[in-house]
Tab-separated table of C-alpha atoms and ligand atoms in Angstrom:
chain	number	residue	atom	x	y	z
A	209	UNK	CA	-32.675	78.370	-38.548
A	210	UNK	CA	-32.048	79.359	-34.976
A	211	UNK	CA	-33.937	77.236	-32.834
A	212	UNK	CA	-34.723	79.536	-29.306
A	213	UNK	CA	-35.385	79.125	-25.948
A	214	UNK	CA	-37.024	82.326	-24.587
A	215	UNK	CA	-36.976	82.886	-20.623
A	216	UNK	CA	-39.222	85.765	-19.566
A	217	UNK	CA	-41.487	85.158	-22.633
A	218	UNK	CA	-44.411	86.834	-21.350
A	219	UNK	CA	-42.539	90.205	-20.200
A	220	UNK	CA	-41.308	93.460	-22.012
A	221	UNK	CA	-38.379	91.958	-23.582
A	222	UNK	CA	-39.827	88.574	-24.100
A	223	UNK	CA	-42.854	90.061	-26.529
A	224	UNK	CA	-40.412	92.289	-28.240
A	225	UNK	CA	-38.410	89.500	-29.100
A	226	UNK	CA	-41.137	87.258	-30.279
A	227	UNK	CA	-42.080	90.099	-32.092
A	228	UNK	CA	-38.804	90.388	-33.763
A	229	UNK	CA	-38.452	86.816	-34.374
A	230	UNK	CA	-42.315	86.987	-36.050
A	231	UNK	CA	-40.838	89.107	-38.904
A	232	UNK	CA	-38.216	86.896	-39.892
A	233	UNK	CA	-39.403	83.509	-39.299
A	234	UNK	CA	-37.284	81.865	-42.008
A	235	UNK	CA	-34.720	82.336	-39.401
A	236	UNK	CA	-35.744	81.802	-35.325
A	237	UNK	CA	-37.930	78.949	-34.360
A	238	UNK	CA	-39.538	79.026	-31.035
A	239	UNK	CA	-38.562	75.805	-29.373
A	240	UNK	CA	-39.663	76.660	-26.132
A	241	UNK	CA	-41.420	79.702	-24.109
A	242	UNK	CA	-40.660	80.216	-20.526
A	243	UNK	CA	-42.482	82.331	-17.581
A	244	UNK	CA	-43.653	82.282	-13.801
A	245	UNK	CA	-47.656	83.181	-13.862
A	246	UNK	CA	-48.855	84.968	-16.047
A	247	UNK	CA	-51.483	81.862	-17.605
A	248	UNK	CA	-53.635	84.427	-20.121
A	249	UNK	CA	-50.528	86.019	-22.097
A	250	UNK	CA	-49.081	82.331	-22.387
A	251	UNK	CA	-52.087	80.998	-23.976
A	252	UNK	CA	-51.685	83.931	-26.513
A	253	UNK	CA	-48.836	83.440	-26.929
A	254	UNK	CA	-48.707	79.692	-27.587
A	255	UNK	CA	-51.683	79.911	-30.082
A	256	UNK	CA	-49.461	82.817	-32.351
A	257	UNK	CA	-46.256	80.962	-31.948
A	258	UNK	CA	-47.095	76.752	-31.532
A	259	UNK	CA	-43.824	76.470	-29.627
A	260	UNK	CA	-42.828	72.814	-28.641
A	261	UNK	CA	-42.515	73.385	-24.747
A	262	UNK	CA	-43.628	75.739	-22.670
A	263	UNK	CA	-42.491	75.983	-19.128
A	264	UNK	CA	-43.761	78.233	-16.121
A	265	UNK	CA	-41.903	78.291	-13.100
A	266	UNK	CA	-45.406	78.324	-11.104
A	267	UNK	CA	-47.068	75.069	-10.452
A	268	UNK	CA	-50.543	76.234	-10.366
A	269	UNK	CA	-49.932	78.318	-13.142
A	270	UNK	CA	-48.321	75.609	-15.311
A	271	UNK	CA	-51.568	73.495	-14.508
A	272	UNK	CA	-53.883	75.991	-15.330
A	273	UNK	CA	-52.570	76.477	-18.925
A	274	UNK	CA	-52.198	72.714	-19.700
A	275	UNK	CA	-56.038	72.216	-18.959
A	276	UNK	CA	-57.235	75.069	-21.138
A	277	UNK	CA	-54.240	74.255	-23.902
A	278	UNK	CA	-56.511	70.956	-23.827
A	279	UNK	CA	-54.011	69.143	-25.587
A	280	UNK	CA	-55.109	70.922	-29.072
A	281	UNK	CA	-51.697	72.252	-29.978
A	282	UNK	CA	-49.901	69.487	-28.796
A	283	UNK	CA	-47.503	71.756	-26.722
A	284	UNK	CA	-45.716	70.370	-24.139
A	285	UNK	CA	-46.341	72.180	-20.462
A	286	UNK	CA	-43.045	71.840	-18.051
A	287	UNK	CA	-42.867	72.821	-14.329
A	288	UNK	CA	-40.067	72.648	-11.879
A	289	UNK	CA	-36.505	73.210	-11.366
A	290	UNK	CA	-34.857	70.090	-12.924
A	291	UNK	CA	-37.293	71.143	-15.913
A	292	UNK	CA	-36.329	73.900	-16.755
A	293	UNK	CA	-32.670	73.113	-16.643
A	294	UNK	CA	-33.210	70.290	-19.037
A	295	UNK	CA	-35.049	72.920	-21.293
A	296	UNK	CA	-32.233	75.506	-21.940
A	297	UNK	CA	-29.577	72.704	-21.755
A	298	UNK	CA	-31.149	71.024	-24.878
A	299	UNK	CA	-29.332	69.593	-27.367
A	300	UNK	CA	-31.402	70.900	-29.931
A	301	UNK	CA	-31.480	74.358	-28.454
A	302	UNK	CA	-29.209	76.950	-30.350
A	303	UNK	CA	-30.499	80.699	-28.633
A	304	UNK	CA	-31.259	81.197	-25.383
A	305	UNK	CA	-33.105	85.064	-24.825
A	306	UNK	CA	-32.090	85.591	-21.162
A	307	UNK	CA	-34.973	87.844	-20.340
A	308	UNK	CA	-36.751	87.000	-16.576
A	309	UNK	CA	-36.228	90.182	-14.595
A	310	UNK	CA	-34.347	89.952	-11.315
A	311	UNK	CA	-32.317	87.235	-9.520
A	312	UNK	CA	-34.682	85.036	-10.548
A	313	UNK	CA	-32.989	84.973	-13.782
A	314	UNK	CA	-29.395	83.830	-12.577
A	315	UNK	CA	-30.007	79.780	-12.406
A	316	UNK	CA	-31.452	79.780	-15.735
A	317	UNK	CA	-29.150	82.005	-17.590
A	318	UNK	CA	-26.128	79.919	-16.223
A	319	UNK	CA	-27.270	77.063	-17.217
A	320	UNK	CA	-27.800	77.754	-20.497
A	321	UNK	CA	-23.954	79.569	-20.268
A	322	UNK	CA	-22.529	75.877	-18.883
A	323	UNK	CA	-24.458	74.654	-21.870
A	324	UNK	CA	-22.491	77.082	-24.577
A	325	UNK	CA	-25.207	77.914	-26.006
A	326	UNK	CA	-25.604	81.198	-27.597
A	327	UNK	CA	-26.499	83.815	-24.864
A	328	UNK	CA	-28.918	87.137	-25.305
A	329	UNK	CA	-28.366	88.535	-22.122
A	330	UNK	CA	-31.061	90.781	-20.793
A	331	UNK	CA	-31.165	89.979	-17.393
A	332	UNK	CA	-28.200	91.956	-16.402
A	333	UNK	CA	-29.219	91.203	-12.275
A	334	UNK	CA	-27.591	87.570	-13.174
A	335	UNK	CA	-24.455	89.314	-13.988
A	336	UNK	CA	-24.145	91.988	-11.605
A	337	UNK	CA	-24.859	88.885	-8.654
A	338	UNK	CA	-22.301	86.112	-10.369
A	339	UNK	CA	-19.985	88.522	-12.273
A	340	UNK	CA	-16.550	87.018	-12.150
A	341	UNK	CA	-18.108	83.209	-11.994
A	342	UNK	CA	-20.456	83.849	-14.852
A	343	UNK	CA	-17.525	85.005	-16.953
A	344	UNK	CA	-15.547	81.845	-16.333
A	345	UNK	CA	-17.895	79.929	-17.155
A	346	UNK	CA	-18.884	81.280	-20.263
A	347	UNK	CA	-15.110	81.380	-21.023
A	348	UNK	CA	-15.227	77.529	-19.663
A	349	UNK	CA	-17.964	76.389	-22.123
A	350	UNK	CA	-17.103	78.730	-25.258
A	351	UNK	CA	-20.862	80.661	-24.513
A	352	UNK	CA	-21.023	83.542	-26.760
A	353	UNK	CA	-22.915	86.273	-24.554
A	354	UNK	CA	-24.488	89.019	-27.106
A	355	UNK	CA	-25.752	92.090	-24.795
A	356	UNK	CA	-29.283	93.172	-25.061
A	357	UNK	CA	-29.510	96.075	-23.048
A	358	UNK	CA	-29.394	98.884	-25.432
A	359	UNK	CA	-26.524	100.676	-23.744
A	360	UNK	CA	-24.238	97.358	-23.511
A	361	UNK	CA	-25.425	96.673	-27.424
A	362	UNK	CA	-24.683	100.140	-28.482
A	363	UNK	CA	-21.363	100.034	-26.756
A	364	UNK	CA	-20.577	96.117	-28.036
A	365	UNK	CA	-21.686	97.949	-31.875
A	366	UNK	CA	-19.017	100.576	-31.263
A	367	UNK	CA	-16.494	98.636	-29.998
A	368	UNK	CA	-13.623	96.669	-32.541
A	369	UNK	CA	-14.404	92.965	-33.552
A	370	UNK	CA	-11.237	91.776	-31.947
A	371	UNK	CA	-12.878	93.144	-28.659
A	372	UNK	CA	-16.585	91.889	-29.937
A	373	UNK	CA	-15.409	88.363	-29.837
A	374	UNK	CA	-13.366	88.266	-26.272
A	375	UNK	CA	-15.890	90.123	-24.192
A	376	UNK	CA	-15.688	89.896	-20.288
A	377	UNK	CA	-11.697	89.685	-20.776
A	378	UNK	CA	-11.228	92.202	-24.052
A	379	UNK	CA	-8.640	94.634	-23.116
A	380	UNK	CA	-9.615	98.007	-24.098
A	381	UNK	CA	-6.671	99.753	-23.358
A	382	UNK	CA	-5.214	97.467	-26.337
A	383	UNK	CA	-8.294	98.235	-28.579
A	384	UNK	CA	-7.031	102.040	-28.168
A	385	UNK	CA	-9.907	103.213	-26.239
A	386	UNK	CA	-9.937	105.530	-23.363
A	387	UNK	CA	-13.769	105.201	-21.989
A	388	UNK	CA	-16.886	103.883	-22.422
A	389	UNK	CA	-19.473	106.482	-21.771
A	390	UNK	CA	-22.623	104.960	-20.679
A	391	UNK	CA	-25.966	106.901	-21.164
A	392	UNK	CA	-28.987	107.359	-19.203
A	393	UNK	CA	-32.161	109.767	-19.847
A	394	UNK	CA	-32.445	110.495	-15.911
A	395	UNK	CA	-35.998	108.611	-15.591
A	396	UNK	CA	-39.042	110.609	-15.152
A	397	UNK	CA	-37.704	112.472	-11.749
A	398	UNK	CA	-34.872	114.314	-13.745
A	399	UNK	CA	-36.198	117.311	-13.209
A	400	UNK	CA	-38.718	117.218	-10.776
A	401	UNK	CA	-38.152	119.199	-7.254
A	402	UNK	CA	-36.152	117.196	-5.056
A	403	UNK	CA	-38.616	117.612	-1.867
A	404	UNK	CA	-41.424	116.023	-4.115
A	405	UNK	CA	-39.576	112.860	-4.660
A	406	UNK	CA	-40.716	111.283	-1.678
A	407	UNK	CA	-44.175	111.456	-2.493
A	408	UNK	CA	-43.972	110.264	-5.972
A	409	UNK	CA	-46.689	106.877	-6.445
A	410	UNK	CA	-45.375	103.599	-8.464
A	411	UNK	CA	-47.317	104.938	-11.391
A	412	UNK	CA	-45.568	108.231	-11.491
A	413	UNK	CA	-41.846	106.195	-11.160
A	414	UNK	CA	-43.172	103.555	-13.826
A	415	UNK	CA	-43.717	106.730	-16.359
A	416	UNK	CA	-40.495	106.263	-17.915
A	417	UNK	CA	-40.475	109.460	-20.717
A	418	UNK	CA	-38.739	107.195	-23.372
A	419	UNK	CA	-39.096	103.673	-23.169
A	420	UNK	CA	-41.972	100.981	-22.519
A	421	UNK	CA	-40.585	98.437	-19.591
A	422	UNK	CA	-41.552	96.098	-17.131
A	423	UNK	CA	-42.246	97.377	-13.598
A	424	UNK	CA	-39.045	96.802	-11.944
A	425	UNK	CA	-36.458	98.066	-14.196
A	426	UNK	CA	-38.887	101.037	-14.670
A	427	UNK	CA	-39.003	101.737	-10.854
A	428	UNK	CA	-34.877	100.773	-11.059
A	429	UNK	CA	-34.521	104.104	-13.897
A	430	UNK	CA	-36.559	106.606	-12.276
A	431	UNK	CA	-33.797	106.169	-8.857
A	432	UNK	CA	-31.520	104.998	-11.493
A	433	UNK	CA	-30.715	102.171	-9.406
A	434	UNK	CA	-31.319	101.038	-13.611
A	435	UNK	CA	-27.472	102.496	-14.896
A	436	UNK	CA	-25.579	101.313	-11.655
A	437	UNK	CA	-26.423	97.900	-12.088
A	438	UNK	CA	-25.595	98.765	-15.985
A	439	UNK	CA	-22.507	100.083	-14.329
A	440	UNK	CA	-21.854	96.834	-12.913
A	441	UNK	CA	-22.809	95.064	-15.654
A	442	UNK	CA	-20.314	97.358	-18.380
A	443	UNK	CA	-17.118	96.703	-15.999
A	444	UNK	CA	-18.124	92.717	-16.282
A	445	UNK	CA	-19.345	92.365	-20.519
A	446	UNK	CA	-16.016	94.436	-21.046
A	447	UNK	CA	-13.076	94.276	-18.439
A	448	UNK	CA	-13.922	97.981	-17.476
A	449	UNK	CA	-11.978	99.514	-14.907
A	450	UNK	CA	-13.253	102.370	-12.721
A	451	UNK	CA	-11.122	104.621	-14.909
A	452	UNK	CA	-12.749	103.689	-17.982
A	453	UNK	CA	-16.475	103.925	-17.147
A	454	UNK	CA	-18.296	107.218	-17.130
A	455	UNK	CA	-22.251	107.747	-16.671
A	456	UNK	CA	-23.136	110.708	-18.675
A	457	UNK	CA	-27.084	112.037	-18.687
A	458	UNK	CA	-28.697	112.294	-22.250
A	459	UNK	CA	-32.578	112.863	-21.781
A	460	UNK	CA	-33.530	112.173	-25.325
A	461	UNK	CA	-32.487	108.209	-25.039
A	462	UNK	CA	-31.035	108.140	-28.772
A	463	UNK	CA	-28.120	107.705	-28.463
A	464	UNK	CA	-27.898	104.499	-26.207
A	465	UNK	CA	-23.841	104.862	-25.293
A	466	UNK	CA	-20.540	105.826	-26.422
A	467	UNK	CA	-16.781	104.644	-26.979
A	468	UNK	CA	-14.115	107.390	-26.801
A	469	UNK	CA	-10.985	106.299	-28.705
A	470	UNK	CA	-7.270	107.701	-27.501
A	471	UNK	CA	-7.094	109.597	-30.900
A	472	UNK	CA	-9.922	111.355	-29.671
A	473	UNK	CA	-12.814	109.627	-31.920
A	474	UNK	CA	-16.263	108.965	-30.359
A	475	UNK	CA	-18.469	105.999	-31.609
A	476	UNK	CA	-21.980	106.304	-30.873
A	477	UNK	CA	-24.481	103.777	-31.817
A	478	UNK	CA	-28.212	105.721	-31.674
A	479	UNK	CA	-31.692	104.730	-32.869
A	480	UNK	CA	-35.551	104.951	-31.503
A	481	UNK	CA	-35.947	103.861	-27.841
A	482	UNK	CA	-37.052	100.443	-29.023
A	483	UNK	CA	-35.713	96.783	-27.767
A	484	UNK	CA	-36.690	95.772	-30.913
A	485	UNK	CA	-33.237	96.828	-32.305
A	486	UNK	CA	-30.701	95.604	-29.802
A	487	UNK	CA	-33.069	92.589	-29.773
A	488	UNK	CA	-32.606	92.390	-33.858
A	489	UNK	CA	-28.959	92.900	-33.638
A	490	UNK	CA	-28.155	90.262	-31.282
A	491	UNK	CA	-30.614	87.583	-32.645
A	492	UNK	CA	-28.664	87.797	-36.246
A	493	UNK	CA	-24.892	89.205	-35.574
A	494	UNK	CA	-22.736	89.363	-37.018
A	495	UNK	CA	-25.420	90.009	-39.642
A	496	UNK	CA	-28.298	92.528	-39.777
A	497	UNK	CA	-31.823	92.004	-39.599
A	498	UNK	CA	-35.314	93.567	-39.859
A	499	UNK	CA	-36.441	94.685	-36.279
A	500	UNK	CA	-40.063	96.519	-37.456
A	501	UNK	CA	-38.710	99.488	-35.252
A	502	UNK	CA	-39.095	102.799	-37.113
A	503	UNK	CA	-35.634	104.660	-38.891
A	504	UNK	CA	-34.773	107.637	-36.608
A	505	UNK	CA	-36.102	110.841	-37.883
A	506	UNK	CA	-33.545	113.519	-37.085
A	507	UNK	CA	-35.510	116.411	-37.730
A	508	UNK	CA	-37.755	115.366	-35.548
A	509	UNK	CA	-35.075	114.639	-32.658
A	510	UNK	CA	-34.131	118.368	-33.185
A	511	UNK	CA	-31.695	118.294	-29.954
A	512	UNK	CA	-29.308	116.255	-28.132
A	513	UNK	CA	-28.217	117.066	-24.799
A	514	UNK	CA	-25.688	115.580	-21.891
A	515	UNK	CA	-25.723	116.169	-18.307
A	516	UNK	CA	-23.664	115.410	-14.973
A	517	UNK	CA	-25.352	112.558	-12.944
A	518	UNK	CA	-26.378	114.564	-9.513
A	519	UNK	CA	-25.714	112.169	-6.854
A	520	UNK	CA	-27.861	113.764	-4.258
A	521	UNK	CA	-30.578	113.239	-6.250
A	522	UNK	CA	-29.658	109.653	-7.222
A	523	UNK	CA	-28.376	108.141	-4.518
A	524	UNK	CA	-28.715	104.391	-5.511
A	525	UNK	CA	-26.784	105.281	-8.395
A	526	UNK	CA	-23.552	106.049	-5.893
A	527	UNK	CA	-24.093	102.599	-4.097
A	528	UNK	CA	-24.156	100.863	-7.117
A	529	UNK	CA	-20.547	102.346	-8.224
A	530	UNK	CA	-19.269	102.032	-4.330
A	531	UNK	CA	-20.591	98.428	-4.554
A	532	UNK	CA	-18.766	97.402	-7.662
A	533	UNK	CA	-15.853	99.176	-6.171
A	534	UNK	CA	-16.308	97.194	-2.947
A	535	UNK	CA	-16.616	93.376	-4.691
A	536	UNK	CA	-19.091	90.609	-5.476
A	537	UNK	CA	-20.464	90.542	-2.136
A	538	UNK	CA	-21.398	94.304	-2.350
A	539	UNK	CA	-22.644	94.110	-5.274
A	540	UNK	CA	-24.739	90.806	-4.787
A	541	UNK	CA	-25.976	92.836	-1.758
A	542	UNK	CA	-27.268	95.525	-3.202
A	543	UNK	CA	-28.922	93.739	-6.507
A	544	UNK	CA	-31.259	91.663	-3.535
A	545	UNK	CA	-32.143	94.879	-1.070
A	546	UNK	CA	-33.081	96.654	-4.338
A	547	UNK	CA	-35.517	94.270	-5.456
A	548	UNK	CA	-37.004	93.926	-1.964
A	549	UNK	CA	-37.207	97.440	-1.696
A	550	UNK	CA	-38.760	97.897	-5.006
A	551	UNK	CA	-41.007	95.668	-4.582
A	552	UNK	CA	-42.318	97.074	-1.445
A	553	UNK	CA	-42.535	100.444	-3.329
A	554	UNK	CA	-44.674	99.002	-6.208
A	555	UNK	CA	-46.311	97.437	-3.447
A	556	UNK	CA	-47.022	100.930	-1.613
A	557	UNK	CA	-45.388	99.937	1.726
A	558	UNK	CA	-42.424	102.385	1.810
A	559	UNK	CA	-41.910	105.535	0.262
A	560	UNK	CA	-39.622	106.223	-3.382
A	561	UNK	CA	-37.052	107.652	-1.157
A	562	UNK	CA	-37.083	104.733	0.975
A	563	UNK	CA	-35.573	102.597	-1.952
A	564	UNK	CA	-32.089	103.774	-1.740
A	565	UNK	CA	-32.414	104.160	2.368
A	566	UNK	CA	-33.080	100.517	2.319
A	567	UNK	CA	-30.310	99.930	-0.059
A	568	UNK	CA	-27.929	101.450	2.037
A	569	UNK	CA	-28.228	100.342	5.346
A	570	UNK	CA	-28.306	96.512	3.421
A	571	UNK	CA	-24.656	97.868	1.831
A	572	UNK	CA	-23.562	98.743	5.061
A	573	UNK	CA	-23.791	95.555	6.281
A	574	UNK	CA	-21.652	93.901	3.645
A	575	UNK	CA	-18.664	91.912	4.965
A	576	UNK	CA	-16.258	89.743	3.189
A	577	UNK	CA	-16.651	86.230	2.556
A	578	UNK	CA	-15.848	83.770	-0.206
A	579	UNK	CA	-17.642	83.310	-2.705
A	580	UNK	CA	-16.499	81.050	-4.564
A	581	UNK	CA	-19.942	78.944	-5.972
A	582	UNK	CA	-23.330	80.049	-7.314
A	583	UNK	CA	-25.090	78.374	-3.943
A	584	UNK	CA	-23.034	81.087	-2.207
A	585	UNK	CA	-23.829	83.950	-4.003
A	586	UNK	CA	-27.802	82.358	-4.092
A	587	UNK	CA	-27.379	82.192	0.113
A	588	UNK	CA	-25.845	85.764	0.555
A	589	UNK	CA	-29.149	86.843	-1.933
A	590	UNK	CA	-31.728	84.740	0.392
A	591	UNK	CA	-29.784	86.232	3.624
A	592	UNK	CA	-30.212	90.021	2.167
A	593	UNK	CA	-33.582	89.694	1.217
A	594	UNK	CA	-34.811	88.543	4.692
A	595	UNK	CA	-32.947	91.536	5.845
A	596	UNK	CA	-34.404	94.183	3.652
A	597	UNK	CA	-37.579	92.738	4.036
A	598	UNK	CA	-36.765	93.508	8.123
A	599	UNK	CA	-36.122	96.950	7.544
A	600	UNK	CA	-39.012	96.963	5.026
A	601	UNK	CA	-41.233	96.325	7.707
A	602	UNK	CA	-39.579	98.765	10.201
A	603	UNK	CA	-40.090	102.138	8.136
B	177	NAD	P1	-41.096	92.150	-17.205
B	177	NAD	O1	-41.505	92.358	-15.790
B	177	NAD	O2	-41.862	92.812	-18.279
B	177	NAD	O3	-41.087	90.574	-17.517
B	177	NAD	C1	-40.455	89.678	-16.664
B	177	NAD	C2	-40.548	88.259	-17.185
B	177	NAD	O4	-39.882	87.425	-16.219
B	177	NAD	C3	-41.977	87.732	-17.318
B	177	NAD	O5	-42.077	86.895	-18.435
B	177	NAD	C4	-42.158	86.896	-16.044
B	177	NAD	O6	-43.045	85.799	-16.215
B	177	NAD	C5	-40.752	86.383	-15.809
B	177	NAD	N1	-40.519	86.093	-14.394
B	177	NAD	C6	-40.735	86.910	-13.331
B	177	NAD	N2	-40.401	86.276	-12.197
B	177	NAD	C7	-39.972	85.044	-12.550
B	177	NAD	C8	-39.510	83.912	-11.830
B	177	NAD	N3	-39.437	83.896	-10.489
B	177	NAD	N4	-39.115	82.829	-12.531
B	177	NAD	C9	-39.203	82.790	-13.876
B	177	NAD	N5	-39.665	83.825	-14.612
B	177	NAD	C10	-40.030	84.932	-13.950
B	177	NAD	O7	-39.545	92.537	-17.284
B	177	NAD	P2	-38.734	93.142	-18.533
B	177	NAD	O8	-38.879	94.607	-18.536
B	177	NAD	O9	-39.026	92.370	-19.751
B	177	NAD	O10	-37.236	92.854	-18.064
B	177	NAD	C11	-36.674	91.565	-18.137
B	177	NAD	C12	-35.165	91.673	-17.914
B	177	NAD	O11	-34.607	92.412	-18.991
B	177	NAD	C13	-34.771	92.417	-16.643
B	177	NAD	O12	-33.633	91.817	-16.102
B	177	NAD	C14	-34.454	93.823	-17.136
B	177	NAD	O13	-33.506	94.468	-16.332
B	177	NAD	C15	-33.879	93.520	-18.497
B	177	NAD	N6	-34.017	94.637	-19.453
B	177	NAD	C16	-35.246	95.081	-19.793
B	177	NAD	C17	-35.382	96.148	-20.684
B	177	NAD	C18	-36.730	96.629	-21.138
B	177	NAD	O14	-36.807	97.515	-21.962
B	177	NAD	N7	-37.825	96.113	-20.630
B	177	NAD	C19	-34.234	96.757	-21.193
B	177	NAD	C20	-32.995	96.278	-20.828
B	177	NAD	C21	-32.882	95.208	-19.961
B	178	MG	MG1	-30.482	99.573	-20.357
């Protein structure tokens, strides 16, 4: 029995792995559910699932649930910092599902890294920000990270075990492979006329043609702002070097990336657009488990087709791979302008164009420092987003 910790209970990710765990409950037990506001879906959710703890990073919020939980389930309502680190550092804590969107999700994550506990690592903004530091110290504490995002988990499933089990300092070129091919539908504005893009509302961006998200990372795949910090993410989870990592446009989502061996092979690991399978895969690897997610019907697929990303049309996907290219601060740069900027697009202050014009004047300001601690990395995020949130205001 895997006893789990999951941050980001209430979100996309977070239901789809409580759903997951609900159809093999001989295995997970919900120790504790975490998540900022959102008072009605917690209540739900601690009536279905009777977890011990439940923590939400919003005062109000976590006082609001305790008086209409009413003591009747005998759940245990947390707020705070110090709280929540005591939470996913349990002792009795075996999983922790890394799933709050954003930078939001760093502290927590890393803390439950330090711990060594057993890492499902959605929140891939805590890697892009901390990248080399999150690696150590999940090298430090013996942490095994298992990628969520279906790209990483389709490229961890195609990948050797000897790399499996060294991730963030595998070397591929040992493993015999030549690249990792990482694929992305395009978002909803694949095709659509370049001059309309400006123009297009936060409910057009959030109409992803495949897959059922949360806000952010929706808005983040229509500019696919979404596969450069995936980028960023694939050059941490497996040593990539420039070299090695190629985007490569597949509309259909099925098959959710690729390894191309030396000898020429290509391992693909494809399925349904549903979380519920790299959700499944890392809750029980090295084993296999029921997900509830539907067998792929190829007949029905039909087609499968691969494009060239077009820069010009997805410009935050260029200063994602120039970021990476440029270093931690870069990339911790861009990771905080884009979630001001998207914000203020979901928010209807700028325009969808806007995003990446936000995002680049914040990457043009990048200089190089040290960082050498999460406080610095959490200061050059606070810094950024005060100046996005300038330029926000400007446009
Ligand atoms: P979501 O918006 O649906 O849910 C976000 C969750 O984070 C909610 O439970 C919310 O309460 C919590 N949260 C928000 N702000 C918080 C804060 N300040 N402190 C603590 N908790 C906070 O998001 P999602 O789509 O589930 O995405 C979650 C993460 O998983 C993101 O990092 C995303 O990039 C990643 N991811 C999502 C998908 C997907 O299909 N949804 C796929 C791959 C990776
Ligand atoms: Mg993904």
């Amino acid at each position: 029995m895997q006893k789990m910790v999951i941050l980001g209970a209430t979100g996309s990710i977070g239901t789809s792995t409580l759903s997951v765990i609900s159809v093999n409950p001989e295995a997970y037990s919900v120790y504790a559910l975490v998540a900022n506001t959102n008072v009605d879906k917690m209540l739900v959710l601690c009536e279905r699932y009777k977890p011990n703890v439940v923590h939400m990073v919003d005062t109000q919020a976590a006082l609001s649930l305790q008086a209409r939980l009413d003591n009747k389930l005998h759940i245990e309502v947390t707020t705070g910092e110090d709280q929540l680190n005591s939470l996913v550092t349990a002792s009795c804590v075996d999983t922790v599902m890394a799933a709050i969107v954003g930078a939001a999700g760093l502290v927590p994550t890393l803390a439950a890294v330090k711990a060594g506990k057993r890492v499902l690592l959605a929140n891939k903004e805590s890697l892009v920000m901390s990248g080399r530091l999150f690696i150590e110290e999940m090298r430090r504490s013996g942490a095994q990270v298992l990628p969520v995002d279906s790209e990483h988990n389709a490229i961890f499933q195609a990948l050797p075990e000897s790399v499996q089990q060294n991730i963030g300092v595998c070397e591929l070129d040992q493993a015999g492979v030549s690249h990792i091919l990482l694929t992305g539908s395009g978002g909803p504005f694949l095709t659509s006329d370049l001059n309309s893009l400006a123009q297009m509302t936060p409910a057009q961006a959030c109409q992803h043609p495949n897959w059922t998200m949360g806000r952010k990372i929706s808005v983040d795949s229509a500019s696919m702002m979404n596969k450069g910090l995936e980028y960023i993410e694939a050059r941490w989870l497996f040593n990539a070097s420039a070299e090695q990592l190629k985007v490569v446009i597949h509309p259909q989502s099925v098959i959710h990336s690729m390894v191309q061996y030396r000898d020429g092979s290509v391992l693909a690991q494809l399925g349904c657009p549903d979380m519920r399978t790299p959700i499944a895969h890392c809750l029980s690897y090295p084993q296999r488990t029921y997900s509830g997610v539907e067998p792929l019907d190829f007949f029905k697929v039909g087609q499968l087709s691969f494009l060239e990303p077009d820069f010009t049309r997805f410009p935050c996907l260029s200063l994602a791979i120039e970021a990476c290219e440029q270093g931690q601060e870069a990339a911790t740069v861009l990771n905080a302008a884009n979630e001001i900027s998207v914000a203020a697009f979901l928010n209807n202050e700028i325009n969808f164009t806007d995003i990446a014009k936000v995002n680049e004047i914040c990457l043009s300001q990048v200089e190089k420092l040290n960082l050498n601690s999460i406080d610095d990395i959490l200061a050059l995020d606070v810094q950024t987003r005060v100046y996005a949130s300038e330029w926000v205001s400007k446009i």
